[in-house]
Amino acid sequence: MSRSLRVHTDYIPKVKSALRRNGYPRQKDLAEELWISLSTLNNYLNGRAVDVLNFQEISQRLGQDWQEIAVFEDNNSNSEDKESLACFSNKPGCLTEASEADSFLYIERPPIEQSCYEALLRSTALLRVKAPTLMGKTLLMSRVLDRVAQQGYQTVYLNLHLANHDELANINSLLQWFGLCVSESLGLPNRLADYWYEGLANSKMACTNYFERYLLRQINTPVVLCLDEVDRVFPHREVASEFLGMLRAWHEKAKMGKILQRLRLVVVHSTEVYIPLNVNQSPFNVGVPIELPEFTPEQIKELAQRYKLDCTASEVEQLQELVGGHPYLVGECFNYLKFNGSGSWEKVLQDAATEAGIYRNHLRHLWQMLQHQPTLVDALQEVVEANGSIRLESLLAYKLHSMGLVHLQGNEVTLRCRLYREYFRERFHDIALCAIQNSKFKIQNSKIGHD
């Protein structure tokens, strides 16, 4: 059998639509669950060759017959895509996760969009966008980058989830990967070897020279560089301090030098910055901060209208009471009501937190992610069982907030919505029952042993 397989062109739309249908609103969610790279999954979804075992595993998770959709690759053919495929194009509308359908369903949250756009028109711009998972950060940036591209700006979108662990754990590797991806996105040849050489003080200087003396000198227009999921580097504290410090240094240097004034930075992250950074070396206390709020009742109503659903004010209130104004959860409800045609509004809300409900895959995914971090499970249980807001250790609070499970107000956390309370309360109840049964079993075995 050939080592590599790819999805037949005719089946590409089918596998892409299967992502969301199976509870994976983003490619990243499935990649994390399968412990594969985002670039591998992206190759699969776009009909490029991947390893046979990865192909079979992804197909199974998406409910696809792998033999039906597969095209076998010749072992001798060079089917591996260049590393540039891990980097998004600089053309407008290039964010692969933001489809035309997503754009049509995008609900503006004024004045956020205009604030982002106006900030990026200014030289030395540094825009900081923060919101938990699934709050719409990628869609927001897709629209903003499209708009500045219409002004003749070059745009580069780079997701740090595409960097592997080794690259994130070493500052030299990370900066070379960073420089390569930006080169490819701008359509420029890779000239890293000309700038990474012995004699330079450090790799930050090499990277700075690469941008100042090469990349930005090849472009006659401003370049908007959007770095998404920057919190991926936070666990690697020394690397994070060096990388983020370099971005801050670029921002400050741009105030004095014309070349770096062409670069407009966007830093997108899901959680609070929980690593210690020198106040004068952090990019998180300068520039324009943007936080994405939940939908208002009016915005929920507007989204329903985009789906051509006739929702009453009472129904909107019921949905908001269950899921708050969480954009993804609201959208999933409307998507189901629009395209499935079975089940009443009341039935959808009644079953929402159960294994028969429309959110079952999303809820299972959250639960599976929590299982990898037992301390988070314990922390979430405290929040679920609390009657009001409580205090948690800062890092735990930040991580739960980044997953979208809790609201974070100062040092206090509260559960995000009733949907999560009902679902996770059942999971913790099941754990307690299992513990009781195991205890009884041990006691019985102990008695038998003594007899």
Short mmCIF file of C-alpha atoms in Angstrom, two decimals:
data_model
loop_
_atom_site.label_atom_id
_atom_site.label_comp_id
_atom_site.label_asym_id
_atom_site.label_seq_id
_atom_site.Cartn_x
_atom_site.Cartn_y
_atom_site.Cartn_z
CA MET A 1 0.00 0.00 0.00
CA SER A 2 1.19 3.54 -0.71
CA ARG A 3 2.49 5.51 2.24
CA SER A 4 0.37 8.58 1.50
CA LEU A 5 -3.28 9.24 0.72
CA ARG A 6 -5.25 12.33 -0.18
CA VAL A 7 -8.95 13.18 -0.32
CA HIS A 8 -10.40 13.01 -3.82
CA THR A 9 -11.33 16.45 -5.16
CA ASP A 10 -15.01 15.50 -5.35
CA TYR A 11 -15.10 14.78 -1.61
CA ILE A 12 -13.29 17.88 -0.31
CA PRO A 13 -16.53 19.86 0.33
CA LYS A 14 -17.96 16.83 2.12
CA VAL A 15 -15.04 16.41 4.55
CA LYS A 16 -14.92 20.15 5.25
CA SER A 17 -18.62 20.25 6.13
CA ALA A 18 -18.15 17.16 8.32
CA LEU A 19 -15.86 19.14 10.64
CA ARG A 20 -18.57 21.32 12.14
CA ARG A 21 -21.23 18.63 11.89
CA ASN A 22 -19.12 16.42 14.15
CA GLY A 23 -18.59 19.08 16.78
CA TYR A 24 -15.32 20.65 15.63
CA PRO A 25 -15.95 24.35 14.94
CA ARG A 26 -12.28 24.84 14.09
CA GLN A 27 -9.59 22.69 12.56
CA LYS A 28 -7.53 23.26 15.68
CA ASP A 29 -10.07 21.42 17.87
CA LEU A 30 -9.84 18.19 15.88
CA ALA A 31 -6.06 18.47 15.53
CA GLU A 32 -5.66 18.75 19.31
CA GLU A 33 -7.96 15.80 19.93
CA LEU A 34 -6.04 13.57 17.51
CA TRP A 35 -2.62 14.89 18.61
CA ILE A 36 -1.67 15.77 15.05
CA SER A 37 -0.31 19.02 13.63
CA LEU A 38 -2.70 21.62 12.28
CA SER A 39 -0.83 21.56 8.96
CA THR A 40 -1.49 17.79 8.62
CA LEU A 41 -5.21 18.30 9.12
CA ASN A 42 -5.19 21.30 6.77
CA ASN A 43 -3.53 19.15 4.10
CA TYR A 44 -6.17 16.44 4.54
CA LEU A 45 -9.07 18.89 4.25
CA ASN A 46 -7.63 20.47 1.11
CA GLY A 47 -6.87 17.29 -0.79
CA ARG A 48 -3.14 17.15 -0.14
CA ALA A 49 -1.26 13.99 0.74
CA VAL A 50 -1.02 12.81 4.36
CA ASP A 51 0.25 9.65 6.01
CA VAL A 52 -2.05 6.62 5.68
CA LEU A 53 -2.58 6.23 9.43
CA ASN A 54 -3.40 9.92 9.85
CA PHE A 55 -5.74 9.75 6.86
CA GLN A 56 -7.64 6.81 8.34
CA GLU A 57 -7.86 8.33 11.81
CA ILE A 58 -9.11 11.72 10.60
CA SER A 59 -11.63 10.06 8.28
CA GLN A 60 -12.97 7.90 11.10
CA ARG A 61 -13.38 10.89 13.42
CA LEU A 62 -15.28 12.77 10.69
CA GLY A 63 -17.53 9.79 9.96
CA GLN A 64 -16.10 9.20 6.49
CA ASP A 65 -15.36 5.92 4.69
CA TRP A 66 -11.65 6.41 4.08
CA GLN A 67 -11.53 3.91 1.22
CA GLU A 68 -14.35 5.70 -0.60
CA ILE A 69 -12.80 9.17 -0.46
CA ALA A 70 -9.11 8.25 -0.82
CA VAL A 71 -6.75 8.72 -3.73
CA PHE A 72 -3.55 6.70 -3.45
CA GLU A 73 -0.30 8.60 -3.94
CA ASP A 74 2.74 7.17 -5.70
CA ASN A 75 5.53 6.55 -3.20
CA ASN A 76 8.06 8.00 -5.61
CA SER A 77 6.17 11.21 -6.21
CA ASN A 78 7.08 14.30 -4.27
CA SER A 79 3.68 14.75 -2.66
CA GLU A 80 4.95 16.58 0.40
CA ASP A 81 3.98 20.22 0.33
CA LYS A 82 6.58 22.82 1.16
CA GLU A 83 6.54 24.34 4.61
CA SER A 84 4.98 27.39 3.05
CA LEU A 85 1.67 25.54 3.05
CA ALA A 86 1.69 25.98 6.80
CA CYS A 87 1.52 29.72 6.26
CA PHE A 88 -1.57 31.51 5.06
CA SER A 89 -1.54 33.58 1.88
CA ASN A 90 -1.34 37.34 2.07
CA LYS A 91 -4.32 37.79 -0.24
CA PRO A 92 -7.60 39.21 1.05
CA GLY A 93 -9.99 36.61 2.41
CA CYS A 94 -7.17 34.13 2.97
CA LEU A 95 -8.07 32.90 6.45
CA THR A 96 -8.98 29.32 5.64
CA GLU A 97 -11.26 28.96 8.64
CA ALA A 98 -13.35 31.94 7.60
CA SER A 99 -15.50 30.68 4.74
CA GLU A 100 -17.91 32.77 2.69
CA ALA A 101 -20.78 31.30 4.70
CA ASP A 102 -19.09 32.32 7.95
CA SER A 103 -18.59 35.83 6.59
CA PHE A 104 -22.26 36.10 5.68
CA LEU A 105 -23.23 35.05 9.19
CA TYR A 106 -20.73 37.38 10.87
CA ILE A 107 -22.41 39.76 13.30
CA GLU A 108 -20.61 43.01 13.95
CA ARG A 109 -20.07 44.15 17.52
CA PRO A 110 -19.60 47.92 17.20
CA PRO A 111 -17.35 49.75 17.70
CA ILE A 112 -14.83 46.88 17.69
CA GLU A 113 -14.46 46.41 13.94
CA GLN A 114 -13.99 50.11 13.26
CA SER A 115 -11.56 50.47 16.17
CA CYS A 116 -9.39 47.66 14.79
CA TYR A 117 -9.44 49.11 11.30
CA GLU A 118 -8.59 52.64 12.39
CA ALA A 119 -5.77 51.40 14.63
CA LEU A 120 -4.09 49.53 11.76
CA LEU A 121 -4.14 52.56 9.49
CA ARG A 122 -1.71 54.29 11.85
CA SER A 123 2.03 53.75 11.60
CA THR A 124 3.61 51.95 14.57
CA ALA A 125 0.25 50.24 15.19
CA LEU A 126 0.06 47.42 17.71
CA LEU A 127 -3.37 45.86 18.15
CA ARG A 128 -4.08 43.39 20.96
CA VAL A 129 -7.17 41.19 20.54
CA LYS A 130 -8.20 39.00 23.47
CA ALA A 131 -11.18 36.68 23.89
CA PRO A 132 -11.79 33.08 24.96
CA THR A 133 -12.01 30.22 22.48
CA LEU A 134 -14.87 30.34 19.93
CA MET A 135 -15.72 33.98 20.54
CA GLY A 136 -15.01 34.98 16.93
CA LYS A 137 -11.43 36.29 16.97
CA THR A 138 -10.45 34.65 13.67
CA LEU A 139 -13.57 35.88 11.86
CA LEU A 140 -13.01 39.37 13.21
CA MET A 141 -9.45 39.43 11.94
CA SER A 142 -10.52 38.04 8.57
CA ARG A 143 -12.83 41.00 8.07
CA VAL A 144 -10.34 43.55 9.35
CA LEU A 145 -7.50 42.17 7.20
CA ASP A 146 -9.78 42.13 4.17
CA ARG A 147 -10.62 45.76 4.76
CA VAL A 148 -7.03 46.99 5.15
CA ALA A 149 -6.06 44.94 2.08
CA GLN A 150 -8.58 46.99 0.14
CA GLN A 151 -6.47 50.01 1.10
CA GLY A 152 -3.49 48.42 -0.63
CA TYR A 153 -1.87 47.00 2.51
CA GLN A 154 -0.11 43.64 2.47
CA THR A 155 -1.55 41.25 5.06
CA VAL A 156 0.00 38.21 6.70
CA TYR A 157 -1.93 35.89 9.03
CA LEU A 158 0.15 33.44 11.03
CA ASN A 159 -1.25 31.05 13.62
CA LEU A 160 1.28 29.90 16.21
CA HIS A 161 -0.60 26.63 16.46
CA LEU A 162 1.20 25.73 13.23
CA ALA A 163 4.54 25.77 15.04
CA ASN A 164 5.53 22.43 16.53
CA HIS A 165 6.72 21.90 20.09
CA ASP A 166 10.42 21.98 19.22
CA GLU A 167 10.02 25.31 17.45
CA LEU A 168 8.10 26.83 20.34
CA ALA A 169 10.62 25.56 22.89
CA ASN A 170 13.69 27.16 21.28
CA ILE A 171 13.92 30.88 20.50
CA ASN A 172 16.27 30.41 17.53
CA SER A 173 14.02 27.76 15.96
CA LEU A 174 10.90 29.82 16.60
CA LEU A 175 12.31 32.97 15.02
CA GLN A 176 13.59 31.11 11.96
CA TRP A 177 10.16 29.47 11.54
CA PHE A 178 8.57 32.89 12.02
CA GLY A 179 10.79 34.52 9.40
CA LEU A 180 10.25 31.69 6.92
CA CYS A 181 6.48 31.82 7.23
CA VAL A 182 6.33 35.58 6.75
CA SER A 183 8.66 35.33 3.73
CA GLU A 184 6.43 32.75 2.09
CA SER A 185 3.26 34.67 2.87
CA LEU A 186 4.70 37.78 1.23
CA GLY A 187 5.79 35.74 -1.78
CA LEU A 188 9.48 36.43 -1.17
CA PRO A 189 12.38 33.95 -1.44
CA ASN A 190 13.74 32.43 1.74
CA ARG A 191 16.99 34.23 2.59
CA LEU A 192 17.35 33.19 6.23
CA ALA A 193 20.85 31.87 5.61
CA ASP A 194 22.00 35.38 4.70
CA TYR A 195 20.95 36.77 8.07
CA TRP A 196 21.47 33.90 10.54
CA TYR A 197 25.25 33.66 10.78
CA GLU A 198 27.96 33.47 13.41
CA GLY A 199 28.98 36.76 14.89
CA LEU A 200 25.52 38.11 15.61
CA ALA A 201 24.76 38.66 19.28
CA ASN A 202 21.57 36.58 19.22
CA SER A 203 18.73 35.27 17.06
CA LYS A 204 16.51 38.26 17.93
CA MET A 205 19.02 40.51 16.21
CA ALA A 206 19.10 38.16 13.22
CA CYS A 207 15.31 38.17 12.99
CA THR A 208 15.15 41.95 13.32
CA ASN A 209 17.73 42.35 10.56
CA TYR A 210 15.80 39.90 8.38
CA PHE A 211 12.68 42.05 8.63
CA GLU A 212 14.37 45.47 8.49
CA ARG A 213 17.03 44.84 5.86
CA TYR A 214 15.21 42.33 3.68
CA LEU A 215 11.47 41.69 4.02
CA LEU A 216 10.19 45.22 4.64
CA ARG A 217 12.54 46.73 2.05
CA GLN A 218 10.96 44.54 -0.63
CA ILE A 219 7.47 45.86 0.12
CA ASN A 220 6.47 49.42 -0.71
CA THR A 221 3.21 49.37 1.25
CA PRO A 222 2.41 48.85 4.95
CA VAL A 223 2.37 45.22 6.09
CA VAL A 224 -0.18 44.06 8.67
CA LEU A 225 1.19 41.01 10.49
CA CYS A 226 -1.46 39.16 12.51
CA LEU A 227 -0.12 36.63 15.02
CA ASP A 228 -2.94 34.39 16.24
CA GLU A 229 -2.91 32.09 19.29
CA VAL A 230 0.12 33.82 20.75
CA ASP A 231 -0.65 32.14 24.08
CA ARG A 232 0.77 28.95 22.55
CA VAL A 233 4.20 30.28 23.49
CA PHE A 234 3.29 31.15 27.10
CA PRO A 235 4.19 27.73 28.60
CA HIS A 236 7.75 28.21 27.29
CA ARG A 237 8.52 31.12 29.56
CA GLU A 238 12.04 32.00 28.47
CA VAL A 239 11.13 31.77 24.79
CA ALA A 240 7.94 33.77 25.39
CA SER A 241 9.87 36.50 27.18
CA GLU A 242 12.38 36.75 24.31
CA PHE A 243 9.83 36.60 21.49
CA LEU A 244 7.32 38.99 23.03
CA GLY A 245 10.12 41.31 24.10
CA MET A 246 11.27 41.46 20.48
CA LEU A 247 7.77 42.45 19.31
CA ARG A 248 7.69 45.22 21.93
CA ALA A 249 11.15 46.40 20.81
CA TRP A 250 9.93 46.56 17.20
CA HIS A 251 6.95 48.64 18.28
CA GLU A 252 9.20 51.10 20.10
CA LYS A 253 11.80 51.20 17.34
CA ALA A 254 9.09 51.94 14.75
CA LYS A 255 8.56 55.31 16.43
CA MET A 256 12.05 56.29 15.31
CA GLY A 257 12.75 54.32 12.13
CA LYS A 258 10.88 54.49 8.83
CA ILE A 259 11.36 50.85 7.84
CA LEU A 260 9.61 49.34 10.87
CA GLN A 261 6.85 51.95 10.54
CA ARG A 262 5.65 49.87 7.59
CA LEU A 263 4.91 46.98 9.96
CA ARG A 264 1.58 46.95 11.80
CA LEU A 265 1.35 44.22 14.45
CA VAL A 266 -1.74 42.33 15.63
CA VAL A 267 -1.40 40.00 18.63
CA VAL A 268 -4.35 37.66 19.21
CA HIS A 269 -4.67 35.51 22.33
CA SER A 270 -7.26 33.64 24.39
CA THR A 271 -6.07 34.05 27.94
CA GLU A 272 -4.60 36.59 30.30
CA VAL A 273 -0.82 36.87 30.16
CA TYR A 274 0.12 34.67 33.11
CA ILE A 275 3.88 34.75 32.58
CA PRO A 276 6.07 37.39 34.27
CA LEU A 277 7.14 40.00 31.71
CA ASN A 278 9.17 43.14 32.31
CA VAL A 279 6.72 46.02 32.05
CA ASN A 280 9.05 47.75 29.59
CA GLN A 281 9.46 44.64 27.43
CA SER A 282 5.87 43.46 27.17
CA PRO A 283 3.68 44.11 24.11
CA PHE A 284 0.60 43.66 26.29
CA ASN A 285 0.65 47.07 27.96
CA VAL A 286 1.00 49.20 24.82
CA GLY A 287 -1.05 49.66 21.69
CA VAL A 288 -4.81 49.30 21.32
CA PRO A 289 -6.53 46.60 23.44
CA ILE A 290 -9.65 44.88 22.07
CA GLU A 291 -11.82 42.40 23.99
CA LEU A 292 -14.69 40.60 22.28
CA PRO A 293 -17.95 40.66 24.27
CA GLU A 294 -20.81 38.20 24.04
CA PHE A 295 -23.76 38.90 21.75
CA THR A 296 -26.50 41.19 22.98
CA PRO A 297 -30.17 40.13 22.58
CA GLU A 298 -30.37 42.40 19.52
CA GLN A 299 -27.33 40.73 17.95
CA ILE A 300 -28.77 37.27 18.66
CA LYS A 301 -31.97 38.36 16.94
CA GLU A 302 -29.96 39.66 13.98
CA LEU A 303 -28.15 36.33 13.63
CA ALA A 304 -31.49 34.50 13.68
CA GLN A 305 -32.64 36.73 10.83
CA ARG A 306 -29.50 35.85 8.84
CA TYR A 307 -30.57 32.22 9.18
CA LYS A 308 -34.10 33.28 8.14
CA LEU A 309 -35.50 32.09 11.46
CA ASP A 310 -38.47 33.89 12.96
CA CYS A 311 -37.56 33.97 16.65
CA THR A 312 -39.69 35.74 19.20
CA ALA A 313 -38.24 37.90 21.95
CA SER A 314 -39.22 35.17 24.41
CA GLU A 315 -37.29 32.50 22.48
CA VAL A 316 -34.21 34.71 22.27
CA GLU A 317 -34.46 35.23 26.03
CA GLN A 318 -34.72 31.47 26.64
CA LEU A 319 -31.65 30.79 24.50
CA GLN A 320 -29.66 33.54 26.18
CA GLU A 321 -30.63 32.22 29.60
CA LEU A 322 -29.16 28.84 28.59
CA VAL A 323 -25.96 29.81 26.73
CA GLY A 324 -25.57 33.53 27.40
CA GLY A 325 -24.53 35.43 24.31
CA HIS A 326 -21.77 33.00 23.37
CA PRO A 327 -21.43 33.41 19.56
CA TYR A 328 -20.61 29.78 18.82
CA LEU A 329 -23.31 28.29 21.05
CA VAL A 330 -25.94 30.68 19.70
CA GLY A 331 -24.88 29.95 16.13
CA GLU A 332 -24.99 26.18 16.64
CA CYS A 333 -28.58 26.40 17.83
CA PHE A 334 -29.67 28.44 14.81
CA ASN A 335 -27.67 26.22 12.44
CA TYR A 336 -29.48 23.15 13.76
CA LEU A 337 -32.93 24.71 13.60
CA LYS A 338 -32.31 25.93 10.06
CA PHE A 339 -30.84 22.83 8.46
CA ASN A 340 -32.14 19.82 10.39
CA GLY A 341 -35.85 20.53 10.34
CA SER A 342 -36.56 18.17 13.22
CA GLY A 343 -37.30 19.04 16.81
CA SER A 344 -39.06 22.03 18.22
CA TRP A 345 -37.36 25.02 19.81
CA GLU A 346 -38.44 23.77 23.23
CA LYS A 347 -37.04 20.27 22.57
CA VAL A 348 -33.70 21.67 21.41
CA LEU A 349 -33.31 23.70 24.61
CA GLN A 350 -34.59 20.89 26.82
CA ASP A 351 -32.05 18.35 25.51
CA ALA A 352 -29.19 20.83 25.12
CA ALA A 353 -27.03 19.60 28.03
CA THR A 354 -27.63 15.88 27.39
CA GLU A 355 -25.94 13.30 25.19
CA ALA A 356 -28.91 13.63 22.83
CA GLY A 357 -28.54 17.40 22.53
CA ILE A 358 -27.15 19.55 19.75
CA TYR A 359 -24.11 20.54 21.83
CA ARG A 360 -23.07 16.99 22.71
CA ASN A 361 -19.91 16.94 20.56
CA HIS A 362 -18.80 20.37 21.77
CA LEU A 363 -19.38 19.39 25.40
CA ARG A 364 -17.59 16.06 25.01
CA HIS A 365 -14.64 17.84 23.43
CA LEU A 366 -14.38 20.21 26.39
CA TRP A 367 -14.59 17.29 28.82
CA GLN A 368 -11.87 15.39 26.94
CA MET A 369 -9.60 18.44 27.04
CA LEU A 370 -10.13 18.75 30.78
CA GLN A 371 -9.19 15.10 31.34
CA HIS A 372 -5.62 15.88 30.29
CA GLN A 373 -5.32 18.38 33.17
CA PRO A 374 -6.77 16.96 36.42
CA THR A 375 -6.16 20.21 38.30
CA LEU A 376 -8.49 21.95 35.86
CA VAL A 377 -11.16 19.31 36.50
CA ASP A 378 -10.97 19.98 40.24
CA ALA A 379 -11.05 23.74 39.70
CA LEU A 380 -14.06 23.53 37.39
CA GLN A 381 -15.90 21.36 39.90
CA GLU A 382 -15.47 24.10 42.50
CA VAL A 383 -16.96 26.63 40.10
CA VAL A 384 -19.86 24.37 39.11
CA GLU A 385 -20.80 23.66 42.72
CA ALA A 386 -20.52 27.29 43.84
CA ASN A 387 -23.63 29.43 44.15
CA GLY A 388 -21.82 32.57 43.06
CA SER A 389 -18.39 33.81 42.07
CA ILE A 390 -15.31 32.27 43.68
CA ARG A 391 -11.55 32.77 43.68
CA LEU A 392 -9.22 30.29 42.02
CA GLU A 393 -5.46 30.12 41.70
CA SER A 394 -4.64 32.57 38.90
CA LEU A 395 -3.25 30.11 36.35
CA LEU A 396 -6.26 27.79 36.72
CA ALA A 397 -8.65 30.72 36.33
CA TYR A 398 -6.84 31.92 33.20
CA LYS A 399 -6.90 28.47 31.59
CA LEU A 400 -10.60 27.91 32.28
CA HIS A 401 -11.31 31.37 30.92
CA SER A 402 -9.30 30.72 27.74
CA MET A 403 -11.40 27.59 27.14
CA GLY A 404 -14.52 29.73 27.41
CA LEU A 405 -15.82 27.89 30.47
CA VAL A 406 -15.87 30.79 32.92
CA HIS A 407 -16.24 34.53 33.13
CA LEU A 408 -13.27 36.25 34.74
CA GLN A 409 -13.92 39.50 36.58
CA GLY A 410 -10.94 40.74 38.52
CA ASN A 411 -9.92 37.84 40.74
CA GLU A 412 -13.36 36.22 40.70
CA VAL A 413 -14.67 33.54 38.33
CA THR A 414 -18.22 32.43 37.56
CA LEU A 415 -19.43 29.69 35.24
CA ARG A 416 -20.14 31.04 31.77
CA CYS A 417 -23.64 29.63 31.29
CA ARG A 418 -26.32 27.25 32.54
CA LEU A 419 -25.55 24.79 29.73
CA TYR A 420 -22.10 24.15 31.18
CA ARG A 421 -23.40 23.92 34.73
CA GLU A 422 -25.96 21.24 33.84
CA TYR A 423 -23.59 19.19 31.70
CA PHE A 424 -20.55 19.24 33.97
CA ARG A 425 -22.62 18.73 37.11
CA GLU A 426 -23.74 15.42 35.59
CA ARG A 427 -20.15 14.47 34.76
CA PHE A 428 -19.02 15.16 38.33
CA HIS A 429 -22.01 13.23 39.64
CA ASP A 430 -20.95 10.25 37.50
CA ILE A 431 -17.41 10.47 38.89
CA ALA A 432 -18.74 10.48 42.45
CA LEU A 433 -20.90 7.42 41.77
CA CYS A 434 -17.95 5.55 40.28
CA ALA A 435 -15.84 6.39 43.33
CA ILE A 436 -18.54 5.05 45.67
CA GLN A 437 -18.90 1.85 43.65
CA ASN A 438 -15.14 1.31 43.56
CA SER A 439 -14.96 1.84 47.31
CA LYS A 440 -17.70 -0.75 47.90
CA PHE A 441 -15.95 -3.17 45.57
CA LYS A 442 -12.67 -2.82 47.47
CA ILE A 443 -14.43 -3.36 50.81
CA GLN A 444 -16.14 -6.50 49.51
CA ASN A 445 -12.86 -7.86 48.16
CA SER A 446 -11.18 -7.10 51.46
CA LYS A 447 -13.85 -9.07 53.36
CA ILE A 448 -13.52 -11.98 50.97
CA GLY A 449 -9.76 -11.95 51.49
CA HIS A 450 -10.15 -12.10 55.29
CA ASP A 451 -12.64 -14.95 55.03
#
